[in-house]
Coordinates of C-alpha atoms and ligand atoms in Angstrom, one line a residue:
Chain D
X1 CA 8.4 -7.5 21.0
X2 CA 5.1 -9.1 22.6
X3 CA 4.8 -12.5 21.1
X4 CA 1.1 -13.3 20.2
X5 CA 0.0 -17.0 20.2
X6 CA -3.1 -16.2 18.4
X7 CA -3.7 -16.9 14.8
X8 CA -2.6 -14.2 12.3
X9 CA -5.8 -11.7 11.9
X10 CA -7.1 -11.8 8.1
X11 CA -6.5 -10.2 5.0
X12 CA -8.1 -8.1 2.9
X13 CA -7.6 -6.2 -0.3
X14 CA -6.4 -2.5 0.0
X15 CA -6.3 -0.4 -2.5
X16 CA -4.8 2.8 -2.4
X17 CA -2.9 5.8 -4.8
X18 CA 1.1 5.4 -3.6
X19 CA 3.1 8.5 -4.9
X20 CA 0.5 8.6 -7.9
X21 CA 0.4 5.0 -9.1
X22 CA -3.0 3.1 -8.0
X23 CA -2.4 -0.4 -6.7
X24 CA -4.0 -2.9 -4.9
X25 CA -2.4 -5.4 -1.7
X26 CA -3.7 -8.2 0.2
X27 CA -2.5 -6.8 3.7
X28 CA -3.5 -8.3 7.2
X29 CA -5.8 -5.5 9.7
X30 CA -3.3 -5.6 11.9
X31 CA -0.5 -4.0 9.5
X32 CA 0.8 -0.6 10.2
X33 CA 1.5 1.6 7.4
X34 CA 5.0 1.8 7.8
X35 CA 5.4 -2.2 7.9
X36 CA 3.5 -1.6 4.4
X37 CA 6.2 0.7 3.0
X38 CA 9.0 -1.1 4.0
X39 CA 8.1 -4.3 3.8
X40 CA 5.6 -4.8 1.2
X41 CA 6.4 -2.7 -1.1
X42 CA 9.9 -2.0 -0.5
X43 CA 10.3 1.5 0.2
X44 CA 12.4 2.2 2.7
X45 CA 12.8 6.1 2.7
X46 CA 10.2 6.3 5.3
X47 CA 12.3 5.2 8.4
X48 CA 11.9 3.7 11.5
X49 CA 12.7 6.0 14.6
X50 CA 10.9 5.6 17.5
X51 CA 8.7 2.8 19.0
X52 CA 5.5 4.9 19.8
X53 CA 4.9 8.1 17.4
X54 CA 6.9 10.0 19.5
X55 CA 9.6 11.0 16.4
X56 CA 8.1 11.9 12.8
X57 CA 10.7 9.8 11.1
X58 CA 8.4 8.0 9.7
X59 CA 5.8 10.9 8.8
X60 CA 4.1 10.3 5.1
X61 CA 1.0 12.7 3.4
X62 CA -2.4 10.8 3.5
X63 CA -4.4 12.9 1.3
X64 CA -2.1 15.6 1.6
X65 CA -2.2 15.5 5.8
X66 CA 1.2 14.5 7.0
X67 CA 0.7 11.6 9.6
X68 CA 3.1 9.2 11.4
X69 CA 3.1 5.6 9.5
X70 CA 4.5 4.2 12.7
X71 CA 1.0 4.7 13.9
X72 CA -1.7 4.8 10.8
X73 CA -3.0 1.0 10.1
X74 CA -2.7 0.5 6.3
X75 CA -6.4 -0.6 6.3
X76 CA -7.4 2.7 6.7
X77 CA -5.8 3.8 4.0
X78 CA -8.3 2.3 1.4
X79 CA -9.2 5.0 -1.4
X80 CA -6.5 7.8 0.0
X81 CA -3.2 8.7 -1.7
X82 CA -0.4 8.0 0.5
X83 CA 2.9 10.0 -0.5
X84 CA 6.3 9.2 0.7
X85 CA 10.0 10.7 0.1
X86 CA 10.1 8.3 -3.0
X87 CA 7.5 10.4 -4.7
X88 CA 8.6 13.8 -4.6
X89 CA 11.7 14.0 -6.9
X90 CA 10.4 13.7 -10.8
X91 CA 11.7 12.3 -13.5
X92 CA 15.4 12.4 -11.9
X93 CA 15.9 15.9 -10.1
X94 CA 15.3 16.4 -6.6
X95 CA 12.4 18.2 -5.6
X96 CA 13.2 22.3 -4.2
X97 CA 13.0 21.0 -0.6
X98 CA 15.2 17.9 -1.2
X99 CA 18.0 19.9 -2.5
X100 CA 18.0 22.7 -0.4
X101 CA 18.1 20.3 2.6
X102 CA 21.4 19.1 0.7
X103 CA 22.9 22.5 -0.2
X104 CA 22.3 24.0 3.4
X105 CA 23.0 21.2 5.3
X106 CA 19.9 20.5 6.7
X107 CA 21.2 17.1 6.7
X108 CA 23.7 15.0 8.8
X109 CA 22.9 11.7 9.7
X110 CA 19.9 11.5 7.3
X111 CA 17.6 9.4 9.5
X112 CA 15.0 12.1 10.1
X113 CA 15.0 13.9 6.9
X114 CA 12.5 12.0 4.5
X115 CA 10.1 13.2 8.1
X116 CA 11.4 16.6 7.7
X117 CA 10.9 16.9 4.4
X118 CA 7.1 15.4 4.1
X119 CA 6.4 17.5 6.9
X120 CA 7.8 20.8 5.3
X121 CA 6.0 19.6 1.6
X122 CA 2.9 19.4 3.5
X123 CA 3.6 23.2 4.8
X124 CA 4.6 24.3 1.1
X125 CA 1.2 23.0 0.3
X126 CA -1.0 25.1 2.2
X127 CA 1.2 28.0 2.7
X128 CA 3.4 28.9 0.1
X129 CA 5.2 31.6 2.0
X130 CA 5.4 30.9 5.7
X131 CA 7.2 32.7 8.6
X132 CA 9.7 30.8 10.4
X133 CA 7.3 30.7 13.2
X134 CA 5.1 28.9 10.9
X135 CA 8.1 26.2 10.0
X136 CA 9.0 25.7 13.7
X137 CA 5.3 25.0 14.5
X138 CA 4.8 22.8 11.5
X139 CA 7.7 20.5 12.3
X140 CA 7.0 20.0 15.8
X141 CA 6.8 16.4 15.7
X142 CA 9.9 15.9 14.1
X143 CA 13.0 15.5 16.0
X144 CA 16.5 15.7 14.8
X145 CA 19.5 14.4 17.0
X146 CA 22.2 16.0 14.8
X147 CA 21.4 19.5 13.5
X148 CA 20.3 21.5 16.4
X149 CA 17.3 22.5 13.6
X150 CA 18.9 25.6 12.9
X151 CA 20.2 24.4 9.7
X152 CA 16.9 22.8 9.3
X153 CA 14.6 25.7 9.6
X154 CA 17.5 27.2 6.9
X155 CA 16.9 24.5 4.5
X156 CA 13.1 24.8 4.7
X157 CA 13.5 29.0 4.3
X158 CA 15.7 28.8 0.8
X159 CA 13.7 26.4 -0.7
X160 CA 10.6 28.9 -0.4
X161 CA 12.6 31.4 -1.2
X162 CA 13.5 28.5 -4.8
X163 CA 9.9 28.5 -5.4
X164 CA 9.1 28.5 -9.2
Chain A
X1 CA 11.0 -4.2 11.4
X2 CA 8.8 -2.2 13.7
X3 CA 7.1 -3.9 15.8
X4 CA 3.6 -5.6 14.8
X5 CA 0.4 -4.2 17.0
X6 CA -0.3 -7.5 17.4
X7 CA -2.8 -9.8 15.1
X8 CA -6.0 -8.1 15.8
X9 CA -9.2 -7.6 13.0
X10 CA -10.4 -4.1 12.7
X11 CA -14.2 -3.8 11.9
X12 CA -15.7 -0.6 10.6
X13 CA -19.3 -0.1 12.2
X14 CA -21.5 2.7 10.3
X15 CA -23.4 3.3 13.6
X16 CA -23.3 3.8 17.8
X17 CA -25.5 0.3 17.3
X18 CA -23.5 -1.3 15.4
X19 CA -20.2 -0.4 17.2
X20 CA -21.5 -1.6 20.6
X21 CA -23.3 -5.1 18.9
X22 CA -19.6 -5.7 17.7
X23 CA -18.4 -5.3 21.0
X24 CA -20.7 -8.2 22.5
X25 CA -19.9 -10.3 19.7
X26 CA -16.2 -10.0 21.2
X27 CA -16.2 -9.0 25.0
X28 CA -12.4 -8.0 25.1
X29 CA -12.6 -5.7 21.8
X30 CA -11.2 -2.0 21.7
X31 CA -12.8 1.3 20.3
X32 CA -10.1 3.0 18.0
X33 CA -10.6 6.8 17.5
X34 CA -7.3 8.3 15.8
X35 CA -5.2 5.7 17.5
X36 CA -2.4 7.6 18.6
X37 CA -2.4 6.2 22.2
X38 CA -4.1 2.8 21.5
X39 CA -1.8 1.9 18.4
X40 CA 1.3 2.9 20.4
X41 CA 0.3 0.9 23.2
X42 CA -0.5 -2.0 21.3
X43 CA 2.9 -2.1 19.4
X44 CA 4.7 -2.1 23.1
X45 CA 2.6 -4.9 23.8
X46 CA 0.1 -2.9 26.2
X47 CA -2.9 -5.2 25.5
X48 CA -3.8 -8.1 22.8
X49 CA -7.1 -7.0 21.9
X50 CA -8.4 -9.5 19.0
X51 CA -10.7 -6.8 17.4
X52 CA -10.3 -3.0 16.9
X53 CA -13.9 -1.2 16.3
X54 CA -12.7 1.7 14.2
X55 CA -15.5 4.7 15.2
X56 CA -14.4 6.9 11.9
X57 CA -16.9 6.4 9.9
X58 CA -19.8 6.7 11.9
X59 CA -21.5 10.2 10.8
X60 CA -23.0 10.5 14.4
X61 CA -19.6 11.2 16.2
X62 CA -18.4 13.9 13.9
X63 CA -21.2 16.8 14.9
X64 CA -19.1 20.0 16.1
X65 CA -22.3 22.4 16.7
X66 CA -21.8 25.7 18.6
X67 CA -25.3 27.0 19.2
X68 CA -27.1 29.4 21.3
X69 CA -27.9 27.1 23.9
X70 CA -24.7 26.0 24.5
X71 CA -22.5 23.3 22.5
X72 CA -22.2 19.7 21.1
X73 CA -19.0 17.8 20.1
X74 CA -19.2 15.0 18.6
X75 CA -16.3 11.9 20.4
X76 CA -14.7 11.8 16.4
X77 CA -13.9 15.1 16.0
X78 CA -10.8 16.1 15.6
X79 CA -8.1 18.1 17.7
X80 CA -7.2 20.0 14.8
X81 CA -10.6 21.0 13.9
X82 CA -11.9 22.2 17.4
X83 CA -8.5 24.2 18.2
X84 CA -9.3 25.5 15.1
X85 CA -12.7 26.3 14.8
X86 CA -13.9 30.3 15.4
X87 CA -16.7 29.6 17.7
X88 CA -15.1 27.8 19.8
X89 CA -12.3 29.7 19.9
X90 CA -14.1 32.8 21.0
X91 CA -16.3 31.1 23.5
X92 CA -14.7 28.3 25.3
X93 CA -10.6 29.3 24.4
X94 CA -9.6 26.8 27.3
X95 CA -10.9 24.1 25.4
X96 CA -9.1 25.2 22.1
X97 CA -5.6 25.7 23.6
X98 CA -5.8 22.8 25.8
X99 CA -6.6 21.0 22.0
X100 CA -3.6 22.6 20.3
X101 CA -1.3 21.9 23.0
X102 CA -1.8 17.9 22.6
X103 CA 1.1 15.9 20.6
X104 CA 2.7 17.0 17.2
X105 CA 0.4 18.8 14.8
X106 CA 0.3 15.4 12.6
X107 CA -1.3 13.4 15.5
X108 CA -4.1 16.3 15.9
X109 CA -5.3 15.6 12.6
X110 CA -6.3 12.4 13.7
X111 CA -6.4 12.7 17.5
X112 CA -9.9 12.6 18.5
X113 CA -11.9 14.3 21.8
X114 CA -13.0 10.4 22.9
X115 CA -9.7 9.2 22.6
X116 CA -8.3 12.0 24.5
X117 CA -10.5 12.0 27.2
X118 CA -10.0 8.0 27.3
X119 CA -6.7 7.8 27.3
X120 CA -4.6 5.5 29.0
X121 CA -2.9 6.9 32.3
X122 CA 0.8 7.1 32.0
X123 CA 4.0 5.8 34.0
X124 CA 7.9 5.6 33.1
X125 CA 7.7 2.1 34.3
X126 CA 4.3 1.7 32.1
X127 CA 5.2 3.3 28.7
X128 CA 8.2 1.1 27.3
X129 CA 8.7 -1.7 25.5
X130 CA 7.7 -5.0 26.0
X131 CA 11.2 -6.1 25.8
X132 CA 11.9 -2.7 28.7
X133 CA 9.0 -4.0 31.1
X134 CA 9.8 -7.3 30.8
X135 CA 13.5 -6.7 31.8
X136 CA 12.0 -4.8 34.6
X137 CA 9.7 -7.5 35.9
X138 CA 6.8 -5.7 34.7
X139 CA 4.7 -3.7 36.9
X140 CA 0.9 -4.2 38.7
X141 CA -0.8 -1.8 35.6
X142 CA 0.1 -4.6 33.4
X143 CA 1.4 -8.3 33.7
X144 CA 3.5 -7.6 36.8
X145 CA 2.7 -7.7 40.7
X146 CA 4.4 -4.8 42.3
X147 CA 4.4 -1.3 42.0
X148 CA 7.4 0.3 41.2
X149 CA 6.9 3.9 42.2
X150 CA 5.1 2.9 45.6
X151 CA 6.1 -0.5 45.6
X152 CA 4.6 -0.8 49.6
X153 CA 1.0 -0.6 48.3
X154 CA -1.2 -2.1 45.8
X155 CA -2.2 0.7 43.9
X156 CA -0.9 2.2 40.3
X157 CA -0.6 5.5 40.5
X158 CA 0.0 6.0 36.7
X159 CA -1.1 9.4 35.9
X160 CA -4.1 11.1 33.9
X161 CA -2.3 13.4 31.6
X162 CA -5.0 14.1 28.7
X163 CA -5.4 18.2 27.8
X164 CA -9.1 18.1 27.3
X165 CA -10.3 17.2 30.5
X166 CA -9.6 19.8 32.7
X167 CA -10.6 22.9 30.1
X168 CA -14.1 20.8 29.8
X169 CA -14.3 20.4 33.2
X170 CA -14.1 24.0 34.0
X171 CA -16.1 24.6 31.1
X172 CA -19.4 22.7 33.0
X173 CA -19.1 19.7 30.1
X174 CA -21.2 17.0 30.4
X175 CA -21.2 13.6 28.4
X176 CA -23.5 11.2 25.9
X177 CA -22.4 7.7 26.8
X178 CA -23.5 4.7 24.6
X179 CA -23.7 1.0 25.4
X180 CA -25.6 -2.2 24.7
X181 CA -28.0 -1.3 27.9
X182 CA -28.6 2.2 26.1
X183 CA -27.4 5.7 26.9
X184 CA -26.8 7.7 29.3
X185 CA -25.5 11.6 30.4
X186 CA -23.1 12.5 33.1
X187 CA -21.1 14.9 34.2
X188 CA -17.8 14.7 32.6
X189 CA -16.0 13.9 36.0
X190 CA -18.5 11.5 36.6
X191 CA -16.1 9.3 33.5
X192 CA -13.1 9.2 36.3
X193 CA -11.9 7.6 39.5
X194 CA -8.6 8.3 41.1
X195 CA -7.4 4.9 40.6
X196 CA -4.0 4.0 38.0
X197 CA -5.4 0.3 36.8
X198 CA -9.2 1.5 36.3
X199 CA -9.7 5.1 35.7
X200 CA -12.9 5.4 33.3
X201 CA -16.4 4.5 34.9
X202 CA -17.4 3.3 32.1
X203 CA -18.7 -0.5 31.0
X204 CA -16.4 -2.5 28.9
X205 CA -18.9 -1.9 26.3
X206 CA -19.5 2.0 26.7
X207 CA -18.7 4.6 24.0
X208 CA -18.4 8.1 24.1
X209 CA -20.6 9.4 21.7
X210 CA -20.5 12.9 22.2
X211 CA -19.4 15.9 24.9
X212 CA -21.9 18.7 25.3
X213 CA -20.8 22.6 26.9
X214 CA -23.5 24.7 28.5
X215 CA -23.8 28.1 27.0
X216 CA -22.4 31.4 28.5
X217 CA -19.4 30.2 29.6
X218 CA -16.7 32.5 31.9
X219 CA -13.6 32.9 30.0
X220 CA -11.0 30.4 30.0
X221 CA -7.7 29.7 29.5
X222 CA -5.3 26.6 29.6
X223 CA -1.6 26.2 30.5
X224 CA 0.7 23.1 30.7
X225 CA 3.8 22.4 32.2
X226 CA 6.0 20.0 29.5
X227 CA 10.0 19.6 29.1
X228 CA 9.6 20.3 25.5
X229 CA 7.3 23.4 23.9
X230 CA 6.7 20.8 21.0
X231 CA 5.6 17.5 21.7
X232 CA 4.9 17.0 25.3
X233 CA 2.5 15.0 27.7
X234 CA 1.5 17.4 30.7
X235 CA 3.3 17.0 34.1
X236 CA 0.9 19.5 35.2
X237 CA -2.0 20.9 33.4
X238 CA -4.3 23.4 34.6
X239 CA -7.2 25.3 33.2
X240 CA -9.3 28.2 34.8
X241 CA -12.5 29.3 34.6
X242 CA -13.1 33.0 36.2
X243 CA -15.4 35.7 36.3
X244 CA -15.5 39.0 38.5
X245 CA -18.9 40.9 39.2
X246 CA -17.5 44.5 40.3
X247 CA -14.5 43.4 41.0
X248 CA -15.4 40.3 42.9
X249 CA -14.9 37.0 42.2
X250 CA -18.2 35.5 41.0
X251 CA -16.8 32.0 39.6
X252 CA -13.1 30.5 39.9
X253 CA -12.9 27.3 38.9
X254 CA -9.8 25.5 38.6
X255 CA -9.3 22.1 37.1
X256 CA -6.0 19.9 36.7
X257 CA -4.5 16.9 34.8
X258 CA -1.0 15.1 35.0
X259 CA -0.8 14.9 38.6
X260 CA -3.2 12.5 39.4
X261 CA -4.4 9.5 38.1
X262 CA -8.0 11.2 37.1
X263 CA -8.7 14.6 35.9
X264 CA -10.5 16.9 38.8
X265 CA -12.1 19.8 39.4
X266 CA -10.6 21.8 42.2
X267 CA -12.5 21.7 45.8
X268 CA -13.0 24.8 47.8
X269 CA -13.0 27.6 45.3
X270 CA -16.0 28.5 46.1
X271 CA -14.6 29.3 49.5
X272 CA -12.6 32.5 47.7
X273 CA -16.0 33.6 46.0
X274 CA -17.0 37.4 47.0
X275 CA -13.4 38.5 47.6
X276 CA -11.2 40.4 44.9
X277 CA -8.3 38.3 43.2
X278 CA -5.8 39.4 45.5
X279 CA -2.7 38.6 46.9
X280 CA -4.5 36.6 49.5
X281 CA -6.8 34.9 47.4
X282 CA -4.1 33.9 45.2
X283 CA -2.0 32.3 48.1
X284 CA -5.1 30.4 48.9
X285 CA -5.8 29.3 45.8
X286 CA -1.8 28.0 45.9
X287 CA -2.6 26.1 48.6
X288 CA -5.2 24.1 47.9
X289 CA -4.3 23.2 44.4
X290 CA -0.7 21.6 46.3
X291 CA -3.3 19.6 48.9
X292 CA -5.1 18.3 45.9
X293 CA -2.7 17.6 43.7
X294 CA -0.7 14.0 44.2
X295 CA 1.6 14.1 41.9
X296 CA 4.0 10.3 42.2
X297 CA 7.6 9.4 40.7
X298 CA 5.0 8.5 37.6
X299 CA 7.4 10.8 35.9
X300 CA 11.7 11.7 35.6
X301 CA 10.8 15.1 36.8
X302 CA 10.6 15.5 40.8
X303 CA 7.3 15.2 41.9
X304 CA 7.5 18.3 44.5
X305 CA 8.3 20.1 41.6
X306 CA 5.6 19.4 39.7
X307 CA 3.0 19.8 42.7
X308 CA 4.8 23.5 43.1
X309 CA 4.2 24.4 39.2
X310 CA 0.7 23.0 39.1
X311 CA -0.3 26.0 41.7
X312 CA 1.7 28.8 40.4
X313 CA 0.2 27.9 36.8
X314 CA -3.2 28.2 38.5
X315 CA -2.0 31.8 40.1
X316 CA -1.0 33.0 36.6
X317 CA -3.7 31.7 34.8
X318 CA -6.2 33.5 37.1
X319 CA -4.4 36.5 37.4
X320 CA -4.2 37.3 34.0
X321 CA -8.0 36.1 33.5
X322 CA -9.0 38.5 36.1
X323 CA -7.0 41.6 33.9
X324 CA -9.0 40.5 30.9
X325 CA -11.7 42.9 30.5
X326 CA -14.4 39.7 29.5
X327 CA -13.9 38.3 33.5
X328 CA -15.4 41.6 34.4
X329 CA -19.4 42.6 34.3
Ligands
LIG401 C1 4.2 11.6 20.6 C2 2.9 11.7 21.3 C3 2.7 12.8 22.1 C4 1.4 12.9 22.7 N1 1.2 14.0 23.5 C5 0.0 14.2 24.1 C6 -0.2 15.4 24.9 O1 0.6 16.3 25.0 N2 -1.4 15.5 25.5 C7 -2.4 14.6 25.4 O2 -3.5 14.7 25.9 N3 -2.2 13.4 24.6 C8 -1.0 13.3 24.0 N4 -0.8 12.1 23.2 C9 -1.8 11.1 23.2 C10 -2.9 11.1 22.1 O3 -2.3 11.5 20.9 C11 -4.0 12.1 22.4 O4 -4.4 12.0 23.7 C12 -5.2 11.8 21.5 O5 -6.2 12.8 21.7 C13 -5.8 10.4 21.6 O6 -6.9 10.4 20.7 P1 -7.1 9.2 19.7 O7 -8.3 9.4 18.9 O8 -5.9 9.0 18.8 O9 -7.2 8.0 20.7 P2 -7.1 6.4 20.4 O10 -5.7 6.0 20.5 O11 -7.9 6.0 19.2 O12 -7.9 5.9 21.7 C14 -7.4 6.2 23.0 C15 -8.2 5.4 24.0 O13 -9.6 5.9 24.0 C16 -10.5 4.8 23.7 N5 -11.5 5.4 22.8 C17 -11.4 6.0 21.6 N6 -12.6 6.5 21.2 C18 -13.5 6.2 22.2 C19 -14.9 6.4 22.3 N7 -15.6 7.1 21.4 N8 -15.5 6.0 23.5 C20 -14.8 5.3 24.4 N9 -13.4 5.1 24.3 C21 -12.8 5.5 23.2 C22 -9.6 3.8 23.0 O14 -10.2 2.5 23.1 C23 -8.3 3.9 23.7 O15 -8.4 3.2 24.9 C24 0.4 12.0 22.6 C25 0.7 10.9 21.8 C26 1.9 10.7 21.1 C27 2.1 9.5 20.2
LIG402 S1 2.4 3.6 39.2 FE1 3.2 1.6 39.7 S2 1.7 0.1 39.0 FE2 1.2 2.0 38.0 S3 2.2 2.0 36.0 FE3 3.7 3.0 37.4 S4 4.9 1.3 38.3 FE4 3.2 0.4 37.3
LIG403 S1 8.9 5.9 13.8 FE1 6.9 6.8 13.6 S2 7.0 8.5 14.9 FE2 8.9 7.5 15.3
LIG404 S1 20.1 14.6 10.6 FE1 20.5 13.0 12.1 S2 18.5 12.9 13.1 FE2 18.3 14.7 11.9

């Protein structure tokens, strides 16, 4: 990591909706989102892949719109809702796509799934019933190094087929 | 935990005005659009800017306007929202799939038509970290003194690889440039030189405020050569422009990116004008894309190969433009 000699920048008050809940942080300009998650506020189900975008591990929905936290300041997230992994199970049970990434082992090494799966919830959003086509387009910047994405694609298929 | 961007202020300007008085307040500043190249950059340590100008919320940038006497897009909008907008589609498609082909479909949302056309060239000895480069004893496009690919000369040959640039430039686009002096138009290849360290013409101060398209255009198309169908930089990209007046070619215009360290239009297709898309034509054309294009060891794949695909994606391209019944009136 570059080391910078200058002064740290300043802070400022951000205030934003995290997985529902308002709140407000004093957070440096120069903080990315991800830092924000992790660090500040402790969640760490958004992961750290990559150095440069390049992975989707750390993907989150601002304002529904999955984007990379890796490379989303957390200034600019004044006033939006920012959802992470954290937010999508309720009161206990996993959310459709959690557990059918479980049961059809869309899973192995776990590091890229929270991505996968705020990718695929943004998908479910818009397009309740999507062709595979569809799946393989909207999890283009994800990358998995374990499942081959077969399994994946699988996982994202049965839980639209779950759908209430 | 990831790496820091380093400890710059971001400012928010609500106009051009504004944007460019905050650069002179602090000369070595940066213009942030969706920050997908300047944010990864800045966490490998590519540049310690002490201010970011964030251009989102000027209202002035975000135009997208299709009209009848031709079209105006604003530097903020979006990749997502041009490759997905009807107009545009129909009239300039070049533009559109040379939009949707950029990154994942996350960055698009925020990717914007400034930052694309702006963007940094690229080098595997360029586009690592901090802690990679420095190992490496850095290289002449940043920190270092020698050039690792041609490490004889004193010239970075890091390469343009942005998707807009060559569908605009075969699309006749010109471009709205603002800076503390005023503004100005050009033609969008006036915004290049073929040069790895300083690409863009423009002053330190200069913005891109918008990109305009003459009406009537030929049709288009765009096609890039990438390892993965997903999320790829271009080792080659190519875009056409073509049309046929009974059967004979009465524009070909060929454009590439990812080869060179600017964006360019091809030189000497006007030579082929007159003459049916033949056989012949299409070996020319072959030819004089692999004299133009210079691809360098910028990249892992071989650079003969990528000089070889840049051509035969130009062949295709204007071979299947020519069977569209549109090139033809
Ligand atoms: C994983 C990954 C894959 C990618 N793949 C591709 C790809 O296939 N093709 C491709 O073309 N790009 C690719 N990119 C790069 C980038 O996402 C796009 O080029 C994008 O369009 C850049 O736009 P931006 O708004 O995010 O730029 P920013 O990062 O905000 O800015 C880029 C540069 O432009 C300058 N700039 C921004 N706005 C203006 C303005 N109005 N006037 C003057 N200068 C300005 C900035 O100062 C900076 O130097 C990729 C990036 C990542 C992380
Ligand atoms: S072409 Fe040479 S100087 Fe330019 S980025 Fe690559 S190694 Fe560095
Ligand atoms: S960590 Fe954000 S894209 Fe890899
Ligand atoms: S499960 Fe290991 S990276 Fe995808």
């Amino acid at each position: 990591m570059h080391q910078d000699q200058r002064p740290p920048s300043r802070k400022r008050l951000v205030r934003l909706c995290l997985n529902g809940r308002w709140r407000e942080d004093a957070v440096p300009d120069h903080l990315l989102l991800v830092n924000y998650l992790r660090e500040t506020v402790g969640l760490t189900g958004t992961k750290t892949g990559c150095d440069g975008g390049e992975c989707g591990a750390c993907m989150v929905l601002v304002d529904s719109v999955p984007m990379p936290a890796c490379i989303t300041l957390a200034v600019r997230c004044e006033g939006r809702s920012i959802e992470t992994i954290e937010g999508l199970s309720s009161g206990g049970s996993l959310h459709r796509l959690q557990r059918a990434f479980h049961e059809q082992l869309g899973t192995q090494c776990g590091f890229c799934t929270p991505g996968m799966i705020m990718s695929a919830a943004a998908l479910l959003r818009r397009n309740a019933r999507p062709t595979d086509g569809e799946i393989r387009e909207a999890l283009a910047g994800n990358l998995c190094r374990c499942t081959g994405y077969v399994k994946i694609v699988e996982s994202v298929r049965a839980a639209v087929d779950d759908a209430p | 935990m990831t790496a820091a961007a380093g400890a710059f202020r971001v400012v928010e300007p609500a106009d051009v005005a504004a944007a460019t008085a905050a650069h002179a307040g602090e000369p070595g500043s940066r213009y942030l659009g969706g920050g997908t190249d300047l944010l990864v950059n800045l966490r490998r340590g590519l540049g310690t800017p002490a201010l970011l100008i964030d251009l989102r919320g000027i209202a002035e940038l975000d135009g997208l306007a299709c009209m009848a006497g031709g079209a105006r897009i604003g530097a903020g909008v979006t990749l997502a929202r041009i490759a997905a907008d009807p107009e545009f589609r129909a009239r300039y498609p070049a533009l559109c799939e040379a939009a949707a082909a950029v990154a994942g479909p996350a960055h698009r949302n925020v990717a914007t038509v400034a930052g694309n056309l702006c963007l940094d060239t690229r080098c595997i000895y360029y586009n690592q970290s901090e802690w990679w480069r420095g190992a490496n004893a850095y290289c002449l496009k940043y920190r270092g003194d020698v050039c690792h690919v041609a490490p004889q000369g004193r010239h970075c040959h890091a390469a343009f690889c942005g998707d807009l640039a060559p569908a605009l430039l075969v699309l006749g686009a010109s471009i709205e440039v603002a800076g503390r002096a005023g503004r100005r138009r050009m033609p969008l290849a006036e915004l290049y030189r073929d040069d790895g360290l300083a690409h863009l013409t423009l002053a330190a101060d200069e913005l891109l405020v918008a990109a305009e398209l003459p009406a009537d255009p030929p049709p288009s198309a765009y096609a890039k050569l990438r390892v993965r169908g997903s999320v790829d930089f271009p080792l080659a990209g190519v875009a056409v422009a073509l049309r046929a007046e009974e059967g004979r070619l009465s524009i070909l215009r060929v454009a590439l990116t990812g080869t060179n360290s600017r964006p360019f239009l091809l030189d000497g297709t006007d030579n082929l004008l007159g003459r049916p898309l033949d056989a012949t034509v299409l070996r020319h054309l072959d030819r004089l894309v692999q004299k133009q294009v210079h691809p360098m060891r910028t990249t892992l794949l071989q650079s003969n190969y990528r000089r070889v695909a840049a051509a035969a994606l130009a062949r295709h391209l204007a071979a299947r433009l020519a069977a569209t019944p549109e090139a033809a009136r």
